[in-house]
Amino acid sequence: MKILVLISHVPDTTARIAFTNDNTTYDATGVQFIVNPYDEWYALVRGLELKEAQGGTVTTITVGGAVTEPTIRKALAIGADDAVRVDCEPKDGHDVAVQVAAFAKDKGFDLVLAGKETIDHNGSQVGPMVAELLDLPFISLATKLDVANGTATAERDVRGDVEVVECPLPLVVSCAKGMAEQRIPNMRGIMAARTKPLQVVSGTACETLSTSVKFELPPPKQAVKMIPADDAGKLIELLHTEAKVI
Amino acid sequence: MSVLVFADTRGAKVPKNTFETLTYARKIAAKEGSTVTLATFGDAATDKLSALDANKVIIARSLGDADSQQLTRFVAEVAGKESAKWILFSHDDTGKAVAPRVAARLKAGEVAGATTLPNEQGLIKRNVFSGKAQAWVEVKTPVKVVSLLPNSIPVEAAQGSATVEEYSGDLGAAKVTVKATHHAGEGIPLPEAEIVVSGGRGMKGPENWGPLEELAKELHAATACSRPVADMGWRPHHEHVGQTGVAIRPNLYIAIGISGAIQHLAGVNGSKVIAVINSDAEAPFFKAADYGIVGDAQQVLPKLIEAAKKLNAER
Ligand SMILES: Cc1cc2nc3c(=O)[nH]c(=O)nc-3n(C[C@H](O)[C@H](O)[C@H](O)COP(=O)(O)OP(=O)(O)OC[C@H]3O[C@@H](n4cnc5c(N)ncnc54)[C@H](O)[C@@H]3O)c2cc1C
């Protein structure tokens, strides 16, 4: 089975969020970048498990400049066989999808796995857009994924229910919590990652369909109103009469 | 010209987020002097559809458990026929799968998870960095795709008298097929809940969740939990909220025995009001809270339940 996993390079979950250039650009100064957790913990690890059980290859693809390479090496250290970096600065989610689809289109991947969203743009767009551009079926927000006899079976949480779906390969799946457990790369993996193939391809032209023109931070919270524990019932009263939320 | 709304109308009750999307559509249509068309699928009764606040409803009855490819073909075709300049979805399970596909198919710019209507410059706001910031997005294409984050705008949709049209085109066969649906439980689904009661490691063990569930029941709330609680198997995975779980923005979030780690806050900081119960006065969650109680969860919970019962009896 040939598996392609989309790997996004994102600020660490604890990174300070600030903007420069009159609030038009994310300020990455001093920020540690990581593999997007959904891509790493769920998509990549499940891809590796499927490969280990059934044979095949796991290739990762990242759209971005050379700064993303340490993140790509991390994915290789966790166990991917090889990696592709599309060398361009994507303008929006659509641009990322166009770059991924342009690379994947004639490579015969059986399974394309994406995280359910990135923790910086949170768009949930790239997976379904890649599916559309490759004219492939798409299973969104899968929490379990198995493949047998050329057919994928997945579970999804839908409106509080669990749905079991089936789809013949090839297809695109977006991966959410439940699908796999995080894997910490070991020393051997980290050493091996240094020499695994990382192919750099140039991007294709893509029209920009949307842009984030300005960012803002939420207004600071008002001071918390404390209620003594022995009068805890007062909280319910205040939520009703003052906050008016119950 | 029209504003096209796509919504799932299957099931007994039209979900609240459909009314939110229709409200959004009405506001845009009023500004642009256009009409609202709703595209839907499944077996909803005609009178149920005509009561929705749209000028026209187009229903593809041949689609039951449609997959995202079929729905994309359907929406794209209707959008073309109706000369839609706006194509609106709710940012729910179906919208997240179909809206980006439609956008890619039509080469239309998309705002995923919009939280506002367009401002005077036509910019639309959405959450980024897991709710730690917001972005104003400009869509550069004449056709605009927007998926609206649930619980972002108040419902104003009126009683409608829509004409209902049956769609009869060929949308191909579904490649993704539903084999089974397991009902996960009786509770209120988390992403739709207006009130959420959530427990963390400070609840000490799964055997202590009884009072938390009872409080949730009294408040008509959904239950949620922090990541370690789901990882340890105290609660099911689908209750895990935060940066790597479900992101929610209820009107009220009550956090009990949760420290308020940055990754947890990322998934709940869109809540309108946050109440925190924690035995440690220094817990970081208090800084993000509107109301706080320093106290032991198991001692505070019965008092809250009692007060909630009293309130319910009074109204
Ligand atoms: C990449 C990454 C992603 C993550 N994603 C998420 C995520 O999506 N969601 C998430 O929740 N976490 C996430 N985490 C984990 C997060 O960092 C915290 O570890 C986690 O949120 C802590 O859970 P907790 O508050 O339940 O437990 P703790 O941090 O252990 O806090 C327990 C709290 O309970 C209080 N307490 C103890 N006893 C009582 C009592 N008797 N009564 C009342 N209060 C009591 C304590 O004072 C303490 O504040 C992530 C971490 C990483 C690194």
PDB file of N, CA, C and O and ligand atoms in Angstrom, chain A residues 12-13 34 37 41, chain B residues 199-204 225-229 240-246 256-264 277-280 283-284 295-298, ligand 1:
ATOM      1  N   ASP A  12       4.518  25.542  18.162  1.00  0.00           N
ATOM      2  CA  ASP A  12       4.253  24.682  19.308  1.00  0.00           C
ATOM      3  C   ASP A  12       2.972  25.125  20.015  1.00  0.00           C
ATOM      4  O   ASP A  12       2.610  26.296  19.986  1.00  0.00           O
ATOM      5  N   THR A  13       2.301  24.153  20.649  1.00  0.00           N
ATOM      6  CA  THR A  13       1.011  24.468  21.294  1.00  0.00           C
ATOM      7  C   THR A  13       1.152  25.513  22.400  1.00  0.00           C
ATOM      8  O   THR A  13       0.179  26.171  22.743  1.00  0.00           O
ATOM      9  N   ILE A  34       6.630  22.650  15.461  1.00  0.00           N
ATOM     10  CA  ILE A  34       6.449  21.202  15.639  1.00  0.00           C
ATOM     11  C   ILE A  34       5.655  20.631  14.458  1.00  0.00           C
ATOM     12  O   ILE A  34       5.114  21.381  13.646  1.00  0.00           O
ATOM     13  N   PRO A  37       0.038  18.398  15.558  1.00  0.00           N
ATOM     14  CA  PRO A  37      -0.287  17.190  16.332  1.00  0.00           C
ATOM     15  C   PRO A  37      -1.253  16.228  15.628  1.00  0.00           C
ATOM     16  O   PRO A  37      -1.067  15.020  15.710  1.00  0.00           O
ATOM     17  N   TRP A  41       0.213  12.599  15.459  1.00  0.00           N
ATOM     18  CA  TRP A  41      -0.280  11.564  16.367  1.00  0.00           C
ATOM     19  C   TRP A  41      -1.260  10.631  15.682  1.00  0.00           C
ATOM     20  O   TRP A  41      -1.334   9.456  16.031  1.00  0.00           O
TER      21      TRP A  41
ATOM     22  N   GLY B 199     -14.961  17.881  33.266  1.00  0.00           N
ATOM     23  CA  GLY B 199     -14.164  17.452  34.406  1.00  0.00           C
ATOM     24  C   GLY B 199     -12.727  17.135  34.015  1.00  0.00           C
ATOM     25  O   GLY B 199     -12.459  16.662  32.917  1.00  0.00           O
ATOM     26  N   GLY B 200     -11.816  17.370  34.938  1.00  0.00           N
ATOM     27  CA  GLY B 200     -10.400  17.087  34.706  1.00  0.00           C
ATOM     28  C   GLY B 200      -9.887  16.080  35.705  1.00  0.00           C
ATOM     29  O   GLY B 200     -10.653  15.417  36.417  1.00  0.00           O
ATOM     30  N   ARG B 201      -8.564  16.008  35.759  1.00  0.00           N
ATOM     31  CA  ARG B 201      -7.918  15.041  36.634  1.00  0.00           C
ATOM     32  C   ARG B 201      -8.280  15.276  38.104  1.00  0.00           C
ATOM     33  O   ARG B 201      -8.233  14.356  38.910  1.00  0.00           O
ATOM     34  N   GLY B 202      -8.660  16.498  38.430  1.00  0.00           N
ATOM     35  CA  GLY B 202      -9.072  16.816  39.803  1.00  0.00           C
ATOM     36  C   GLY B 202     -10.357  16.128  40.223  1.00  0.00           C
ATOM     37  O   GLY B 202     -10.734  16.186  41.393  1.00  0.00           O
ATOM     38  N   MET B 203     -11.015  15.455  39.301  1.00  0.00           N
ATOM     39  CA  MET B 203     -12.199  14.660  39.663  1.00  0.00           C
ATOM     40  C   MET B 203     -11.786  13.348  40.323  1.00  0.00           C
ATOM     41  O   MET B 203     -12.606  12.607  40.850  1.00  0.00           O
ATOM     42  N   LYS B 204     -10.504  13.028  40.227  1.00  0.00           N
ATOM     43  CA  LYS B 204      -9.869  11.912  40.946  1.00  0.00           C
ATOM     44  C   LYS B 204     -10.155  10.511  40.418  1.00  0.00           C
ATOM     45  O   LYS B 204      -9.402   9.589  40.708  1.00  0.00           O
ATOM     46  N   CYS B 225     -14.419  16.622  28.941  1.00  0.00           N
ATOM     47  CA  CYS B 225     -13.310  16.352  29.857  1.00  0.00           C
ATOM     48  C   CYS B 225     -11.991  16.850  29.281  1.00  0.00           C
ATOM     49  O   CYS B 225     -11.911  17.229  28.123  1.00  0.00           O
ATOM     50  N   SER B 226     -10.962  16.837  30.125  1.00  0.00           N
ATOM     51  CA  SER B 226      -9.620  17.218  29.672  1.00  0.00           C
ATOM     52  C   SER B 226      -8.955  16.000  29.015  1.00  0.00           C
ATOM     53  O   SER B 226      -9.437  14.875  29.120  1.00  0.00           O
ATOM     54  N   ARG B 227      -7.848  16.272  28.351  1.00  0.00           N
ATOM     55  CA  ARG B 227      -7.187  15.194  27.614  1.00  0.00           C
ATOM     56  C   ARG B 227      -6.740  14.014  28.479  1.00  0.00           C
ATOM     57  O   ARG B 227      -7.010  12.859  28.148  1.00  0.00           O
ATOM     58  N   PRO B 228      -6.024  14.263  29.609  1.00  0.00           N
ATOM     59  CA  PRO B 228      -5.595  13.091  30.392  1.00  0.00           C
ATOM     60  C   PRO B 228      -6.768  12.225  30.840  1.00  0.00           C
ATOM     61  O   PRO B 228      -6.645  11.000  30.914  1.00  0.00           O
ATOM     62  N   VAL B 229      -7.888  12.851  31.108  1.00  0.00           N
ATOM     63  CA  VAL B 229      -9.064  12.093  31.546  1.00  0.00           C
ATOM     64  C   VAL B 229      -9.519  11.131  30.444  1.00  0.00           C
ATOM     65  O   VAL B 229      -9.855   9.972  30.714  1.00  0.00           O
ATOM     66  N   HIS B 240     -13.225  14.639  24.875  1.00  0.00           N
ATOM     67  CA  HIS B 240     -11.975  15.388  25.060  1.00  0.00           C
ATOM     68  C   HIS B 240     -12.033  16.734  24.321  1.00  0.00           C
ATOM     69  O   HIS B 240     -12.144  16.784  23.119  1.00  0.00           O
ATOM     70  N   VAL B 241     -11.964  17.821  25.089  1.00  0.00           N
ATOM     71  CA  VAL B 241     -11.940  19.147  24.467  1.00  0.00           C
ATOM     72  C   VAL B 241     -10.552  19.759  24.598  1.00  0.00           C
ATOM     73  O   VAL B 241      -9.784  19.413  25.491  1.00  0.00           O
ATOM     74  N   GLY B 242     -10.241  20.654  23.680  1.00  0.00           N
ATOM     75  CA  GLY B 242      -8.942  21.310  23.718  1.00  0.00           C
ATOM     76  C   GLY B 242      -8.332  21.350  22.347  1.00  0.00           C
ATOM     77  O   GLY B 242      -8.968  21.009  21.346  1.00  0.00           O
ATOM     78  N   GLN B 243      -7.089  21.752  22.335  1.00  0.00           N
ATOM     79  CA  GLN B 243      -6.378  21.947  21.082  1.00  0.00           C
ATOM     80  C   GLN B 243      -6.309  20.676  20.242  1.00  0.00           C
ATOM     81  O   GLN B 243      -6.335  20.733  19.033  1.00  0.00           O
ATOM     82  N   THR B 244      -6.207  19.525  20.892  1.00  0.00           N
ATOM     83  CA  THR B 244      -6.114  18.274  20.136  1.00  0.00           C
ATOM     84  C   THR B 244      -7.378  17.430  20.257  1.00  0.00           C
ATOM     85  O   THR B 244      -7.401  16.285  19.859  1.00  0.00           O
ATOM     86  N   GLY B 245      -8.408  17.998  20.820  1.00  0.00           N
ATOM     87  CA  GLY B 245      -9.687  17.304  20.888  1.00  0.00           C
ATOM     88  C   GLY B 245     -10.727  18.114  20.136  1.00  0.00           C
ATOM     89  O   GLY B 245     -10.463  18.629  19.067  1.00  0.00           O
ATOM     90  N   VAL B 246     -11.901  18.242  20.733  1.00  0.00           N
ATOM     91  CA  VAL B 246     -12.949  19.029  20.103  1.00  0.00           C
ATOM     92  C   VAL B 246     -12.813  20.483  20.555  1.00  0.00           C
ATOM     93  O   VAL B 246     -12.518  20.742  21.718  1.00  0.00           O
ATOM     94  N   ILE B 256     -14.409  21.717  36.029  1.00  0.00           N
ATOM     95  CA  ILE B 256     -14.270  21.219  37.397  1.00  0.00           C
ATOM     96  C   ILE B 256     -13.015  20.351  37.515  1.00  0.00           C
ATOM     97  O   ILE B 256     -12.887  19.335  36.834  1.00  0.00           O
ATOM     98  N   GLY B 257     -12.079  20.783  38.341  1.00  0.00           N
ATOM     99  CA  GLY B 257     -10.844  20.020  38.533  1.00  0.00           C
ATOM    100  C   GLY B 257      -9.971  19.980  37.291  1.00  0.00           C
ATOM    101  O   GLY B 257      -9.315  18.984  37.011  1.00  0.00           O
ATOM    102  N   ILE B 258      -9.983  21.070  36.546  1.00  0.00           N
ATOM    103  CA  ILE B 258      -9.130  21.195  35.349  1.00  0.00           C
ATOM    104  C   ILE B 258      -8.176  22.356  35.596  1.00  0.00           C
ATOM    105  O   ILE B 258      -8.603  23.441  35.995  1.00  0.00           O
ATOM    106  N   SER B 259      -6.874  22.134  35.347  1.00  0.00           N
ATOM    107  CA  SER B 259      -5.898  23.158  35.722  1.00  0.00           C
ATOM    108  C   SER B 259      -5.939  24.372  34.791  1.00  0.00           C
ATOM    109  O   SER B 259      -5.603  25.477  35.195  1.00  0.00           O
ATOM    110  N   GLY B 260      -6.333  24.161  33.524  1.00  0.00           N
ATOM    111  CA  GLY B 260      -6.364  25.291  32.586  1.00  0.00           C
ATOM    112  C   GLY B 260      -5.085  25.427  31.796  1.00  0.00           C
ATOM    113  O   GLY B 260      -4.623  26.537  31.520  1.00  0.00           O
ATOM    114  N   ALA B 261      -4.503  24.289  31.396  1.00  0.00           N
ATOM    115  CA  ALA B 261      -3.313  24.304  30.551  1.00  0.00           C
ATOM    116  C   ALA B 261      -3.643  24.989  29.232  1.00  0.00           C
ATOM    117  O   ALA B 261      -4.788  24.951  28.776  1.00  0.00           O
ATOM    118  N   ILE B 262      -2.624  25.590  28.633  1.00  0.00           N
ATOM    119  CA  ILE B 262      -2.834  26.375  27.418  1.00  0.00           C
ATOM    120  C   ILE B 262      -3.509  25.554  26.320  1.00  0.00           C
ATOM    121  O   ILE B 262      -4.368  26.048  25.596  1.00  0.00           O
ATOM    122  N   GLN B 263      -3.162  24.257  26.233  1.00  0.00           N
ATOM    123  CA  GLN B 263      -3.777  23.425  25.183  1.00  0.00           C
ATOM    124  C   GLN B 263      -5.241  23.138  25.486  1.00  0.00           C
ATOM    125  O   GLN B 263      -6.028  22.915  24.581  1.00  0.00           O
ATOM    126  N   HIS B 264      -5.590  23.121  26.745  1.00  0.00           N
ATOM    127  CA  HIS B 264      -6.999  22.933  27.095  1.00  0.00           C
ATOM    128  C   HIS B 264      -7.776  24.217  26.771  1.00  0.00           C
ATOM    129  O   HIS B 264      -8.823  24.175  26.134  1.00  0.00           O
ATOM    130  N   ILE B 277     -14.098  25.600  38.891  1.00  0.00           N
ATOM    131  CA  ILE B 277     -14.070  25.079  40.256  1.00  0.00           C
ATOM    132  C   ILE B 277     -12.781  24.291  40.412  1.00  0.00           C
ATOM    133  O   ILE B 277     -12.545  23.320  39.681  1.00  0.00           O
ATOM    134  N   ASN B 278     -11.931  24.727  41.321  1.00  0.00           N
ATOM    135  CA  ASN B 278     -10.628  24.092  41.482  1.00  0.00           C
ATOM    136  C   ASN B 278     -10.183  24.265  42.928  1.00  0.00           C
ATOM    137  O   ASN B 278     -10.385  25.332  43.513  1.00  0.00           O
ATOM    138  N   SER B 279      -9.556  23.226  43.490  1.00  0.00           N
ATOM    139  CA  SER B 279      -9.145  23.305  44.895  1.00  0.00           C
ATOM    140  C   SER B 279      -7.901  24.173  45.081  1.00  0.00           C
ATOM    141  O   SER B 279      -7.573  24.560  46.191  1.00  0.00           O
ATOM    142  N   ASP B 280      -7.229  24.480  43.987  1.00  0.00           N
ATOM    143  CA  ASP B 280      -5.997  25.267  44.066  1.00  0.00           C
ATOM    144  C   ASP B 280      -6.270  26.699  43.588  1.00  0.00           C
ATOM    145  O   ASP B 280      -6.540  26.929  42.415  1.00  0.00           O
ATOM    146  N   ALA B 283      -4.574  27.880  40.429  1.00  0.00           N
ATOM    147  CA  ALA B 283      -4.761  27.192  39.139  1.00  0.00           C
ATOM    148  C   ALA B 283      -4.883  28.224  38.009  1.00  0.00           C
ATOM    149  O   ALA B 283      -5.627  29.207  38.137  1.00  0.00           O
ATOM    150  N   PRO B 284      -4.134  28.034  36.912  1.00  0.00           N
ATOM    151  CA  PRO B 284      -4.134  29.041  35.839  1.00  0.00           C
ATOM    152  C   PRO B 284      -5.518  29.287  35.230  1.00  0.00           C
ATOM    153  O   PRO B 284      -5.760  30.359  34.682  1.00  0.00           O
ATOM    154  N   GLY B 295     -12.392  25.295  45.765  1.00  0.00           N
ATOM    155  CA  GLY B 295     -12.982  24.299  46.645  1.00  0.00           C
ATOM    156  C   GLY B 295     -12.843  22.912  46.064  1.00  0.00           C
ATOM    157  O   GLY B 295     -12.429  22.740  44.913  1.00  0.00           O
ATOM    158  N   ASP B 296     -13.179  21.940  46.875  1.00  0.00           N
ATOM    159  CA  ASP B 296     -13.076  20.546  46.461  1.00  0.00           C
ATOM    160  C   ASP B 296     -14.279  20.180  45.591  1.00  0.00           C
ATOM    161  O   ASP B 296     -15.431  20.421  45.956  1.00  0.00           O
ATOM    162  N   ALA B 297     -13.994  19.580  44.453  1.00  0.00           N
ATOM    163  CA  ALA B 297     -15.039  19.266  43.475  1.00  0.00           C
ATOM    164  C   ALA B 297     -16.191  18.500  44.106  1.00  0.00           C
ATOM    165  O   ALA B 297     -17.361  18.843  43.906  1.00  0.00           O
ATOM    166  N   GLN B 298     -15.857  17.471  44.885  1.00  0.00           N
ATOM    167  CA  GLN B 298     -16.908  16.602  45.404  1.00  0.00           C
ATOM    168  C   GLN B 298     -17.741  17.287  46.490  1.00  0.00           C
ATOM    169  O   GLN B 298     -18.833  16.845  46.803  1.00  0.00           O
TER     170      GLN B 298
HETATM  171  C1  LIG C   1       0.675  19.047  22.138  1.00  0.00           C
HETATM  172  C2  LIG C   1      -0.251  18.962  23.314  1.00  0.00           C
HETATM  173  C3  LIG C   1      -1.612  18.988  23.102  1.00  0.00           C
HETATM  174  C4  LIG C   1      -2.507  18.926  24.165  1.00  0.00           C
HETATM  175  N1  LIG C   1      -3.847  18.981  23.929  1.00  0.00           N
HETATM  176  C5  LIG C   1      -4.719  19.007  24.963  1.00  0.00           C
HETATM  177  C6  LIG C   1      -6.122  19.122  24.759  1.00  0.00           C
HETATM  178  O1  LIG C   1      -6.599  19.165  23.619  1.00  0.00           O
HETATM  179  N2  LIG C   1      -6.938  19.163  25.833  1.00  0.00           N
HETATM  180  C7  LIG C   1      -6.485  19.087  27.119  1.00  0.00           C
HETATM  181  O2  LIG C   1      -7.298  19.142  28.049  1.00  0.00           O
HETATM  182  N3  LIG C   1      -5.159  18.956  27.343  1.00  0.00           N
HETATM  183  C8  LIG C   1      -4.272  18.909  26.310  1.00  0.00           C
HETATM  184  N4  LIG C   1      -2.942  18.752  26.563  1.00  0.00           N
HETATM  185  C9  LIG C   1      -2.517  18.469  27.944  1.00  0.00           C
HETATM  186  C10 LIG C   1      -2.409  19.718  28.806  1.00  0.00           C
HETATM  187  O3  LIG C   1      -1.116  20.267  28.658  1.00  0.00           O
HETATM  188  C11 LIG C   1      -2.643  19.378  30.294  1.00  0.00           C
HETATM  189  O4  LIG C   1      -1.711  18.389  30.663  1.00  0.00           O
HETATM  190  C12 LIG C   1      -4.046  18.872  30.594  1.00  0.00           C
HETATM  191  O5  LIG C   1      -5.027  19.746  30.063  1.00  0.00           O
HETATM  192  C13 LIG C   1      -4.230  18.773  32.081  1.00  0.00           C
HETATM  193  O6  LIG C   1      -5.455  18.160  32.375  1.00  0.00           O
HETATM  194  P1  LIG C   1      -6.163  18.414  33.765  1.00  0.00           P
HETATM  195  O7  LIG C   1      -6.385  19.862  33.945  1.00  0.00           O
HETATM  196  O8  LIG C   1      -7.354  17.531  33.826  1.00  0.00           O
HETATM  197  O9  LIG C   1      -5.133  17.819  34.810  1.00  0.00           O
HETATM  198  P2  LIG C   1      -4.096  18.568  35.766  1.00  0.00           P
HETATM  199  O10 LIG C   1      -3.250  19.534  35.054  1.00  0.00           O
HETATM  200  O11 LIG C   1      -3.469  17.500  36.564  1.00  0.00           O
HETATM  201  O12 LIG C   1      -5.026  19.435  36.696  1.00  0.00           O
HETATM  202  C14 LIG C   1      -5.898  18.916  37.636  1.00  0.00           C
HETATM  203  C15 LIG C   1      -6.478  20.099  38.371  1.00  0.00           C
HETATM  204  O13 LIG C   1      -7.431  19.640  39.302  1.00  0.00           O
HETATM  205  C16 LIG C   1      -7.279  20.360  40.506  1.00  0.00           C
HETATM  206  N5  LIG C   1      -7.765  19.514  41.598  1.00  0.00           N
HETATM  207  C17 LIG C   1      -7.128  18.488  42.214  1.00  0.00           C
HETATM  208  N6  LIG C   1      -7.925  17.953  43.140  1.00  0.00           N
HETATM  209  C18 LIG C   1      -9.095  18.624  43.118  1.00  0.00           C
HETATM  210  C19 LIG C   1     -10.291  18.532  43.856  1.00  0.00           C
HETATM  211  N7  LIG C   1     -10.484  17.593  44.798  1.00  0.00           N
HETATM  212  N8  LIG C   1     -11.269  19.408  43.558  1.00  0.00           N
HETATM  213  C20 LIG C   1     -11.113  20.349  42.613  1.00  0.00           C
HETATM  214  N9  LIG C   1      -9.991  20.492  41.901  1.00  0.00           N
HETATM  215  C21 LIG C   1      -8.986  19.628  42.146  1.00  0.00           C
HETATM  216  C22 LIG C   1      -5.821  20.670  40.611  1.00  0.00           C
HETATM  217  O14 LIG C   1      -5.621  21.832  41.401  1.00  0.00           O
HETATM  218  C23 LIG C   1      -5.443  20.907  39.146  1.00  0.00           C
HETATM  219  O15 LIG C   1      -5.582  22.280  38.787  1.00  0.00           O
HETATM  220  C24 LIG C   1      -2.023  18.804  25.493  1.00  0.00           C
HETATM  221  C25 LIG C   1      -0.647  18.775  25.717  1.00  0.00           C
HETATM  222  C26 LIG C   1       0.242  18.849  24.648  1.00  0.00           C
HETATM  223  C27 LIG C   1       1.710  18.819  24.928  1.00  0.00           C
END
